[in-house]
Coordinates of C-alpha atoms (C1' of nucleotides) in Angstrom, one line a residue:
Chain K
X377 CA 14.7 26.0 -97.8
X378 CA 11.1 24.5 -97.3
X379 CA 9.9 23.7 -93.8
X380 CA 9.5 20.0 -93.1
X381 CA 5.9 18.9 -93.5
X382 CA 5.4 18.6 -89.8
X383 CA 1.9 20.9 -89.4
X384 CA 0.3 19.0 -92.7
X385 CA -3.0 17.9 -91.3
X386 CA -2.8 14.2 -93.5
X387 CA -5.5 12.5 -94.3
X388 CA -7.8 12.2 -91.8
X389 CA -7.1 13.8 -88.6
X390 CA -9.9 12.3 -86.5
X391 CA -10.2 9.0 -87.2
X392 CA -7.6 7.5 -85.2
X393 CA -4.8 4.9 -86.7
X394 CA -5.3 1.6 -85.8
X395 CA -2.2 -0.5 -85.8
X396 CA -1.9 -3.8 -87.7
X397 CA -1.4 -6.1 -85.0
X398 CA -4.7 -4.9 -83.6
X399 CA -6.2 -6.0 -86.7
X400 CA -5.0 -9.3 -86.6
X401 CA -5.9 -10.3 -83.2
X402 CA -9.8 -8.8 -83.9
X403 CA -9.7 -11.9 -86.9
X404 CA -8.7 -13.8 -83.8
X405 CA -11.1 -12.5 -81.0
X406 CA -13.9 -13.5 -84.0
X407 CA -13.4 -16.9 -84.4
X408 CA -12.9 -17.2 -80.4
X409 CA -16.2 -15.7 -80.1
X410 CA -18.0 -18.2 -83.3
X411 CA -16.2 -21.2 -81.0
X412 CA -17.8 -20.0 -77.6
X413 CA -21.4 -18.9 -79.2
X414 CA -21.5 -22.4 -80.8
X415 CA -20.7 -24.0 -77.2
X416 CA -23.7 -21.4 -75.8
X417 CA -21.8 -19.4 -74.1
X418 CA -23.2 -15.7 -73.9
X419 CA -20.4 -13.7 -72.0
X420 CA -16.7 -13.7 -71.5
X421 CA -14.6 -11.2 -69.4
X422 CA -11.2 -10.4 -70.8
X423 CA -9.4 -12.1 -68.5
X424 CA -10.9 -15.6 -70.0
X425 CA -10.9 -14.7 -73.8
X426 CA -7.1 -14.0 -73.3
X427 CA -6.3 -16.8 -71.3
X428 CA -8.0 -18.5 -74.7
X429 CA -6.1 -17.3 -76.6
X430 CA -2.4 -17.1 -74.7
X431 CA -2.4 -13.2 -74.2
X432 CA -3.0 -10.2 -71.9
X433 CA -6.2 -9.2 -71.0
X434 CA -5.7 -5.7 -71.1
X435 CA -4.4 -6.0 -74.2
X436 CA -7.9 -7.6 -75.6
X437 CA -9.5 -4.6 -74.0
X438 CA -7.3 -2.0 -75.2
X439 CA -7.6 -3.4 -79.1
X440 CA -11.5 -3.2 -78.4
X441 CA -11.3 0.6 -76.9
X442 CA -9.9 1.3 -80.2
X443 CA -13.5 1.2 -81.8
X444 CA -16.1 1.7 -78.8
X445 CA -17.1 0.7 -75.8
X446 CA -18.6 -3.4 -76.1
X447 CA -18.5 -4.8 -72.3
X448 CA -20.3 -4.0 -69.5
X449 CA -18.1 -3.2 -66.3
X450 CA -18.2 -5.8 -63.3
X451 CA -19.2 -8.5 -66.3
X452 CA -17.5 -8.9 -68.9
X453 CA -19.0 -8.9 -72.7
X454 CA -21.7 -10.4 -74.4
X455 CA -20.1 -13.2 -77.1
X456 CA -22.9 -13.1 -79.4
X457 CA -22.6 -9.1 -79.5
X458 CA -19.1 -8.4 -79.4
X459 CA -18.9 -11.1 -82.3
X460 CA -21.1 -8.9 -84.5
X461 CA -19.4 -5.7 -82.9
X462 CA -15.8 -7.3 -84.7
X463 CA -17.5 -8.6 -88.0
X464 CA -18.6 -5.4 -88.8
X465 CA -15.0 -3.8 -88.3
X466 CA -13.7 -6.6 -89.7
X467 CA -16.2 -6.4 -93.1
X468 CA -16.7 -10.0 -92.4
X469 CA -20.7 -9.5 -92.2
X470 CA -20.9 -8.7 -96.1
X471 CA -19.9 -10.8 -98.6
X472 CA -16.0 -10.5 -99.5
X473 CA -15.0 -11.8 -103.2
X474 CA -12.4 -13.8 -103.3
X475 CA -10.3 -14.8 -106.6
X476 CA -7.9 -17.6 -106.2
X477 CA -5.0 -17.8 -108.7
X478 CA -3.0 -20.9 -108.6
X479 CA -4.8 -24.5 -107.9
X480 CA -2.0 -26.6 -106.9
X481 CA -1.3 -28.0 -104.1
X482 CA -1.4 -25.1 -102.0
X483 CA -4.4 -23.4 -104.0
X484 CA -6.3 -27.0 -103.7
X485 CA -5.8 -26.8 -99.8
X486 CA -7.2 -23.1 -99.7
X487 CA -10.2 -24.0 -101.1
X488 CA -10.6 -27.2 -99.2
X489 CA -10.2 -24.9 -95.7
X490 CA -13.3 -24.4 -94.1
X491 CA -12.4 -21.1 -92.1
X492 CA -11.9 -19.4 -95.8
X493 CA -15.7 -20.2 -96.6
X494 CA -16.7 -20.0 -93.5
X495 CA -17.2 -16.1 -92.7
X496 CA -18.0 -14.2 -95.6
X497 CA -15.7 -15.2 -97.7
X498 CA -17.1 -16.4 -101.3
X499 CA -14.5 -17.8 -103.9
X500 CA -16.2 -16.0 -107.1
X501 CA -13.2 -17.7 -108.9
X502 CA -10.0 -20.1 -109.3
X503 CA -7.4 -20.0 -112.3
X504 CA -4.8 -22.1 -113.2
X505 CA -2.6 -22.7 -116.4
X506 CA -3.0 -26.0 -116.5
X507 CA -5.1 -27.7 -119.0
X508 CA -5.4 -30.7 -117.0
X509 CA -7.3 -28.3 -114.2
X510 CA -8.9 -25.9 -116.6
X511 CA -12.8 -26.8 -116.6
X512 CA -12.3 -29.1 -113.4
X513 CA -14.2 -28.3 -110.2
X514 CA -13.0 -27.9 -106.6
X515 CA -15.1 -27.5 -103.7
X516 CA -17.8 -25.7 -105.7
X517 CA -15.7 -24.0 -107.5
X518 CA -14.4 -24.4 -111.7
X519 CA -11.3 -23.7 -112.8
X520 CA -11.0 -21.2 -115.7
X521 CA -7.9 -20.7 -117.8
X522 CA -5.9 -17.0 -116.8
X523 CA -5.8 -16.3 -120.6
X524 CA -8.7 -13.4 -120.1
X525 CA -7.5 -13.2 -116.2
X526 CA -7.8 -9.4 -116.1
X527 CA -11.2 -9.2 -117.7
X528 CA -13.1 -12.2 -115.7
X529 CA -11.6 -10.4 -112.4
X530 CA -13.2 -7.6 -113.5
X531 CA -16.3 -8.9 -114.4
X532 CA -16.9 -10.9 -111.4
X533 CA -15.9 -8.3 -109.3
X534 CA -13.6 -9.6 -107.0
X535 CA -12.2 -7.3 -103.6
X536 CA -9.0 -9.9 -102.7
X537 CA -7.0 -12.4 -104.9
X538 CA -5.4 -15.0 -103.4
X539 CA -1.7 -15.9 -105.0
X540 CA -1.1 -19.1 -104.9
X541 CA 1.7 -19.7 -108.1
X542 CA 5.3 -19.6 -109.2
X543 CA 7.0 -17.3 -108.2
X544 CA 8.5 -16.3 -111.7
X545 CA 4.6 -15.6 -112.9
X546 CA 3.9 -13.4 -109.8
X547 CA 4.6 -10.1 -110.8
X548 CA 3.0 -10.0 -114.4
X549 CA -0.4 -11.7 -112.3
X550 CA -0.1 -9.0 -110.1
X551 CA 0.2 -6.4 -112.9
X552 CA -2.9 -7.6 -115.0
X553 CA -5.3 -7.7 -111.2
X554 CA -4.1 -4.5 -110.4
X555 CA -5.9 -3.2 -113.7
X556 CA -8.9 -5.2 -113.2
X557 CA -8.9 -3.0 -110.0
X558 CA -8.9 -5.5 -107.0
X559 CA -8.4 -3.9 -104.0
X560 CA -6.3 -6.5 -102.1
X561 CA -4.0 -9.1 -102.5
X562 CA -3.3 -12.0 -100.4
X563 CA 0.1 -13.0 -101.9
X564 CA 1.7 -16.6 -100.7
X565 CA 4.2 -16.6 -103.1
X566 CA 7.8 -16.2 -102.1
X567 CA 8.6 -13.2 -104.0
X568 CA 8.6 -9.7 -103.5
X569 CA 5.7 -8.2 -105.6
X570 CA 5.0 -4.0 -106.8
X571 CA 2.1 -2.7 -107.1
X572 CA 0.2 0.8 -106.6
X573 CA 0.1 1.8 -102.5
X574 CA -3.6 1.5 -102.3
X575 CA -3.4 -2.0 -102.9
X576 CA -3.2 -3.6 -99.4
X577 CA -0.3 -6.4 -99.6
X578 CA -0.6 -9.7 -96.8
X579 CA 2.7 -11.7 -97.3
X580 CA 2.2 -15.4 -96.1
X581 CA 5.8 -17.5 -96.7
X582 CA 5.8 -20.8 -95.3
X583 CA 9.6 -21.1 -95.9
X584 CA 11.0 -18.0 -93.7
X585 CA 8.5 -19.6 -91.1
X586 CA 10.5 -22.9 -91.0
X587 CA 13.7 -21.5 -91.6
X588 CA 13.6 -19.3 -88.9
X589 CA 12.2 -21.7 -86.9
X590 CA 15.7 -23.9 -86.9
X591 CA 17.2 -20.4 -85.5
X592 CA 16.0 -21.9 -81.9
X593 CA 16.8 -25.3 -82.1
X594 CA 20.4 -24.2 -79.8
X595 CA 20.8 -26.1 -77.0
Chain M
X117 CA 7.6 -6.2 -48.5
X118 CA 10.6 -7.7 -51.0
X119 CA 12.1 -5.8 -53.6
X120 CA 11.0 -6.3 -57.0
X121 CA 13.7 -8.4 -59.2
X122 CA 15.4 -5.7 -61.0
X123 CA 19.1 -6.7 -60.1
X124 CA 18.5 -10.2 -61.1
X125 CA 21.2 -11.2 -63.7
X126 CA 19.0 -13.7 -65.2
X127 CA 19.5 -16.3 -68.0
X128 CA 22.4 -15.3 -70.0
X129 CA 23.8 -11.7 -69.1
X130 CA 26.4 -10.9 -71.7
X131 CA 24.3 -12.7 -74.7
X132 CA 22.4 -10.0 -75.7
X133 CA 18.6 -10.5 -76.8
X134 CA 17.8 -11.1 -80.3
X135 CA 14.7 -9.5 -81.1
X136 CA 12.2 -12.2 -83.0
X137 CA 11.7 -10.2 -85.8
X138 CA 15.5 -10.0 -86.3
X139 CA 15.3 -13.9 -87.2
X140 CA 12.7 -13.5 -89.3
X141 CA 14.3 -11.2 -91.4
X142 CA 17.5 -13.0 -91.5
X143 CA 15.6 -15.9 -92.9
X144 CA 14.8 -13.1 -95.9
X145 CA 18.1 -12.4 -96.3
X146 CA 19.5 -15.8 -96.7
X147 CA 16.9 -16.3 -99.4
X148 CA 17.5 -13.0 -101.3
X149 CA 21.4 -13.8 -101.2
X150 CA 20.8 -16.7 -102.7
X151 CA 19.2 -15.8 -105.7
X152 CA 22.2 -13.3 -106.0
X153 CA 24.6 -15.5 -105.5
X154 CA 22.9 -17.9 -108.2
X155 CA 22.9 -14.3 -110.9
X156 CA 26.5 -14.2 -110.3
X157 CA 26.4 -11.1 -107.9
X158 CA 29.4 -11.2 -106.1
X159 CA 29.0 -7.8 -103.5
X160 CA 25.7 -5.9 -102.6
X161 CA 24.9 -2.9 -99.8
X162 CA 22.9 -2.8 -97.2
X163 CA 21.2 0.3 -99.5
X164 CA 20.5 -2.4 -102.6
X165 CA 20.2 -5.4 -100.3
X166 CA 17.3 -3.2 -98.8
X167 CA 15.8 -2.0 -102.0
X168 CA 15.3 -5.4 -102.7
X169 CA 13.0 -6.4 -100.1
X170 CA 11.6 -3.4 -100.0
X171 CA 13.0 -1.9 -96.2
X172 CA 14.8 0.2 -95.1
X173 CA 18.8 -0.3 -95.4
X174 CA 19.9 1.0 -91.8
X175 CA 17.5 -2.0 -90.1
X176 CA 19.4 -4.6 -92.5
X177 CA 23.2 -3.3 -91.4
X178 CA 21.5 -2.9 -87.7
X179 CA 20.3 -6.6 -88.2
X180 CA 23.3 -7.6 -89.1
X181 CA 25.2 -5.9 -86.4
X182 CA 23.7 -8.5 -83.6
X183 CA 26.0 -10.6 -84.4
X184 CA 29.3 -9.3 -85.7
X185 CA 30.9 -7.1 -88.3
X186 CA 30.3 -8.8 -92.0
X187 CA 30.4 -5.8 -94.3
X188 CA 33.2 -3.8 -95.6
X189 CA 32.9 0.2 -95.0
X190 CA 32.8 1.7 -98.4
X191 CA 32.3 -1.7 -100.4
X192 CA 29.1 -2.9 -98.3
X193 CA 28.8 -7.2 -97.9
X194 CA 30.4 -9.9 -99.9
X195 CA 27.0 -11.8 -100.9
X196 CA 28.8 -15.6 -100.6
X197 CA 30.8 -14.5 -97.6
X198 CA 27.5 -13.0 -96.1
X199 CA 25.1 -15.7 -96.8
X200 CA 27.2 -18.3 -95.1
X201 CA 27.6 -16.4 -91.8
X202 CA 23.5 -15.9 -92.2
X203 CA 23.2 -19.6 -92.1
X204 CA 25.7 -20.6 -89.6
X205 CA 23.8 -17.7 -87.6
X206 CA 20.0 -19.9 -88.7
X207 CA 22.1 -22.7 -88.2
X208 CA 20.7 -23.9 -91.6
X209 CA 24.2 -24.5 -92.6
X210 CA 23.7 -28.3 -90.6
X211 CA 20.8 -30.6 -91.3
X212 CA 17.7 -30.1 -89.9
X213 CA 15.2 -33.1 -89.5
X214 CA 12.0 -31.9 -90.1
X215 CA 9.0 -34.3 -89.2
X216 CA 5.5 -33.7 -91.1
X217 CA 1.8 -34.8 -89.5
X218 CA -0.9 -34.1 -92.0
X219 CA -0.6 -35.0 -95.3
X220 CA -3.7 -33.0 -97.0
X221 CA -3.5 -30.7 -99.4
X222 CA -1.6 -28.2 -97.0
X223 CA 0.9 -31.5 -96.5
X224 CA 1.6 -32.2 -99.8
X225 CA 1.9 -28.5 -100.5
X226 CA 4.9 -28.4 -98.0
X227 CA 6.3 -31.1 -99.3
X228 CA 6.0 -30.3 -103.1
X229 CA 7.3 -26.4 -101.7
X230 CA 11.0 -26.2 -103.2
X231 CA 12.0 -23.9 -100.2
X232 CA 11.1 -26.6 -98.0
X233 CA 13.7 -29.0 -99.7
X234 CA 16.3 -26.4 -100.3
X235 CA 18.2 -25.5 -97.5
X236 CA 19.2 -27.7 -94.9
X237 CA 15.6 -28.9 -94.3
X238 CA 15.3 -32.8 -95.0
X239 CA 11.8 -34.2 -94.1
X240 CA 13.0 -37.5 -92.4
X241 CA 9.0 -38.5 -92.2
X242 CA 5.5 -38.1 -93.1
X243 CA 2.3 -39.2 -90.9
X244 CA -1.2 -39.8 -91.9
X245 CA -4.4 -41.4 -90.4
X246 CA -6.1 -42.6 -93.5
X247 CA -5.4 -45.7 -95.1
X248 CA -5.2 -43.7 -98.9
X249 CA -2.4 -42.3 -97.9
X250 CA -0.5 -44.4 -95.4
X251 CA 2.4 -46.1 -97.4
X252 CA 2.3 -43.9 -100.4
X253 CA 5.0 -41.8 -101.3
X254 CA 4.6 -38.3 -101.9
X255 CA 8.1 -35.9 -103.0
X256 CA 10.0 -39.1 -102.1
X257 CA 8.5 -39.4 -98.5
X258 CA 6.9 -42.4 -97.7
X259 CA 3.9 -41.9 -95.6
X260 CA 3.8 -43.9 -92.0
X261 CA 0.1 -44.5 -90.0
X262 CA 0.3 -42.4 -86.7
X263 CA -0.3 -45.1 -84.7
X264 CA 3.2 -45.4 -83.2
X265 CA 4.1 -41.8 -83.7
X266 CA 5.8 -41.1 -80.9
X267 CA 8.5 -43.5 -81.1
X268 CA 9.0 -43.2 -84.8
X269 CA 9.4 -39.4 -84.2
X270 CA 11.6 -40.8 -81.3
X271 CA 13.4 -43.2 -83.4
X272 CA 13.9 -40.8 -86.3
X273 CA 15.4 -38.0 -84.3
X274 CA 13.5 -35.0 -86.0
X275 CA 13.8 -31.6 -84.5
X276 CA 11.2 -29.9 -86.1
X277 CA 7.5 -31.3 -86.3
X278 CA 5.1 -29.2 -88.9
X279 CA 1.6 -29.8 -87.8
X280 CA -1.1 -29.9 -90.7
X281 CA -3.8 -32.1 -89.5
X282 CA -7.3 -31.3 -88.5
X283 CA -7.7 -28.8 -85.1
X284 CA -9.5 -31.8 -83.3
X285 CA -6.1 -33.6 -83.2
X286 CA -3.7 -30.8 -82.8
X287 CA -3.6 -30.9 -79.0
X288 CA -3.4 -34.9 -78.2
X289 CA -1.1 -34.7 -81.3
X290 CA 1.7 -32.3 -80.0
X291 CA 1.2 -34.3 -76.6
X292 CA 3.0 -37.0 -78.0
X293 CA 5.6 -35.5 -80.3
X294 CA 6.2 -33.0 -77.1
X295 CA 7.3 -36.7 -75.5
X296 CA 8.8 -37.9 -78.3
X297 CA 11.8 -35.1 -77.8
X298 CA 11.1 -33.0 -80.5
X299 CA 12.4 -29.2 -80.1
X300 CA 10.2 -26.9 -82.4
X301 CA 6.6 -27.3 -83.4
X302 CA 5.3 -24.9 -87.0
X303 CA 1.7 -25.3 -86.7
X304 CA -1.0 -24.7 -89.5
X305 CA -3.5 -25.8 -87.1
X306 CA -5.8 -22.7 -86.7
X307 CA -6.2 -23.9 -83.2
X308 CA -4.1 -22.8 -79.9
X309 CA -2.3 -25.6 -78.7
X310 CA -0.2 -25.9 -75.2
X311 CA 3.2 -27.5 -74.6
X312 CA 6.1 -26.5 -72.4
X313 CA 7.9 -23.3 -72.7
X314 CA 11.6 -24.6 -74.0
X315 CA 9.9 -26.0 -77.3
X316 CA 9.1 -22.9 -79.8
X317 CA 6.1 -22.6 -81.5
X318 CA 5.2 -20.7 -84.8
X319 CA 1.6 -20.2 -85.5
X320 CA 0.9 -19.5 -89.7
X321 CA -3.0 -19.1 -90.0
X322 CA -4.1 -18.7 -93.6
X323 CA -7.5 -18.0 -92.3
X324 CA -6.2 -15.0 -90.3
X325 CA -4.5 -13.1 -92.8
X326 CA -7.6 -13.3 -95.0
X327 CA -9.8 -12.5 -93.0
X328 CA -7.4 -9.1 -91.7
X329 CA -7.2 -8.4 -95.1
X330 CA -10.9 -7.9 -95.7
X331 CA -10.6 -4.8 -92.9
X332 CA -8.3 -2.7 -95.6
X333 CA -10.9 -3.0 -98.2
X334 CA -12.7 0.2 -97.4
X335 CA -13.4 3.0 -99.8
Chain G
dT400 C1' 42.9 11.2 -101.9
dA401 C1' 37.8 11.4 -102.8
dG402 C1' 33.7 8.7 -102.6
dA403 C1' 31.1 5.3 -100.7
dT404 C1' 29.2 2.6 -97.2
dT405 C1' 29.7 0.4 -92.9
dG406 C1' 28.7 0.0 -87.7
dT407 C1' 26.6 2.3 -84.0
dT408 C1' 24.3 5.8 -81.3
dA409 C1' 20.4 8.6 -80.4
dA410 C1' 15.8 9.8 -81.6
dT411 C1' 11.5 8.3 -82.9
dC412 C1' 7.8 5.5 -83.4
dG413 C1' 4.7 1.7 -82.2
dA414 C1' 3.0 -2.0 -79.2
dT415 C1' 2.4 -4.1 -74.7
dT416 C1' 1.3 -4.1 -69.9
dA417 C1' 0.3 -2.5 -65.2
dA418 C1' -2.6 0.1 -62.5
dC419 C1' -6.8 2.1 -61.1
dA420 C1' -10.9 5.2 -61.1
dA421 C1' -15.4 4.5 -63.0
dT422 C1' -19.2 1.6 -63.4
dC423 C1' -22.3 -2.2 -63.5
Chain W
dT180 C1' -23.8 -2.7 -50.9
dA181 C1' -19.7 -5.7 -52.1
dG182 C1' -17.5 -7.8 -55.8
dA183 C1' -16.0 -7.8 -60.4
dT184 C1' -14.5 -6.1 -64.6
dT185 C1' -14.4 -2.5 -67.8
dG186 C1' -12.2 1.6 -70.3
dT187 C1' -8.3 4.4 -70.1
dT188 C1' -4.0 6.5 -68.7
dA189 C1' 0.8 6.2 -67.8
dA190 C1' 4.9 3.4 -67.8
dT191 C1' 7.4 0.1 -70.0
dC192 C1' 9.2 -2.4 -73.5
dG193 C1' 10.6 -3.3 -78.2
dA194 C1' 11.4 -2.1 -83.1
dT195 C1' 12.5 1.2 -86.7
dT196 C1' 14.9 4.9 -88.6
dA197 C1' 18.0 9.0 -89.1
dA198 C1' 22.4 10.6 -88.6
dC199 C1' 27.2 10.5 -88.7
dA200 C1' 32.0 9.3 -87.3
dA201 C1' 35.0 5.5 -88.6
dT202 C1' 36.8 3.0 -92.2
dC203 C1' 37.9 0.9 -96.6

DNA sequence: TAGATTGTTAATCGATTAACAATC
DNA sequence: TAGATTGTTAATCGATTAACAATC
């Protein structure tokens, strides 16, 4: 009988794990911060960034302990720093490639939204199957055909694809991006997809939203 | 000095507390026995059920287990038998009058989204500010001007309002349907908005789960 | 009956919040 | 200095998972 692997020393032993929801909130805590640098303000305690945003404020400053030490005691934090402070955990101050497959509806509303180009987000591509959108141009960006998907992801290098098409298309997409090597996949269709465990997965489902929704309509 | 609360029997003592992310997942259920259902797949257990959505099989039979006894020891759930007890549970097995303001790109996404239709959901109305759009129909919904919102939402008796307009709007904009009787708000808006406690609120930001993303991209 | 899977408890894991000494 | 707010620890709360007796 082996011993359980309870003494392995897994991949990195120092750098502490940062849980997801922390993650999500810094994405939040940034665009705070762009709204209140744009209105000139230069520092924020806790307290008031959290009552922004509906949450605890020890719960701003624990998620910000998790990467240094950004305020100044008796004062509160400087926007215009801790903004840059979270951008750089984030990754949002270098460019990010984005590939979107799917225009539709959906895909045509993603590229009309200003917080996805806003940041550092660049759209390097859009594919679709439909001949009436192959060659058109959206926001800046052309639609090519996803006959030589895997190859023009490749080529233009993108980190993240958006999904953004049927769901019975979604796995065999996900198969040929996985090859050109993108590294994450923001997936909006409402399917379960594989793929290798490197591959960071971000489920978005506007169905189980509504649906659960209706849960608390009880009176 | 008073004692803190701790005997209060507050709210509801015997109904015990659902936790959110219980509803969530049921909503996944629902949708997953479904498609089984529609394959001919007349039993399933927790252990396949699971496998399915990639998780873990004792959360889906602890899931479950808030709110009775559906499976058979040995056999595991009748998928027809469980489904309807998910929806009376989501109370999606009624109709639920779902009210959309916005009709972008995001708007007519919902509204060409088959999940969105499916189910119990039946979008009683559609509201729009620009002249394009106002009396064209879109998915068989006609589009109404916002200008007498309120009552229409009044008049129309929808439950559920799914915000998709700019953030400008948002908060004057839930003001009204907030008097207008409505229960549940699903906003896209990537903009906090306020309203009174009984009425839930589900935030989906698209920006948000890119820009998170972009942290899991390093090497 | 033998085999399989449920429902449920206990253990673990993760996230939130309160509290306060340290610090500006 | 007095007042305010941070960073951080400990306490609480909530969610997930393992394990297994009960049951078909």
């Amino acid at each position: 009988m082996t011993d359980s692997p309870k003494n392995d020393v897994s991949v990195a032993a120092d750098e502490k794990k940062i849980p997801k929801a922390v993650i999500k909130r810094l994405s939040l805590y940034s665009r705070m911060l762009q709204e209140l640098e744009h209105k000139n303000i230069t520092k924020i305690s806790s307290k008031e960034l959290s009552d922004l945003l509906g949450m605890n404020p020890a719960k701003v400053r624990k998620d910000l302990a998790y990467f240094g030490q950004f305020g100044v005691p008796g004062l509160g934090y400087y926007v215009s720093e801790l903004k840059a402070q979270i951008k750089r955990i984030l990754r949002t101050d270098r460019e990010i490639r984005v590939a979107l497959i799917g225009v539709g509806h959906l895909g045509q509303a993603l590229l009309a939204y200003g917080g996805f180009l806003r940041q550092s987000f660049r759209v390097v591509a859009a594919f679709d199957t439909s001949p009436d959108k192959i060659g058109r141009t959206f926001n800046g960006v052309k639609v090519m055909s996803t006959e030589h998907l895997e190859d023009q992801i490749r080529t233009l290098g993108a980190d993240i694809v958006v999904l953004a098409i049927p769901a019975e298309n979604a796995q065999a997409t996900v198969d040929q991006v996985v090859r050109a090597g993108i590294r994450a996949i923001l997936n909006f269709v409402p399917a379960r997809i594989v793929c290798p465990e490197a591959i960071k997965v971000h489920y978005v489902d506007l169905g189980i939203e509504l649906e659960s929704l209706s849960y608390y309509l009880k009176d």
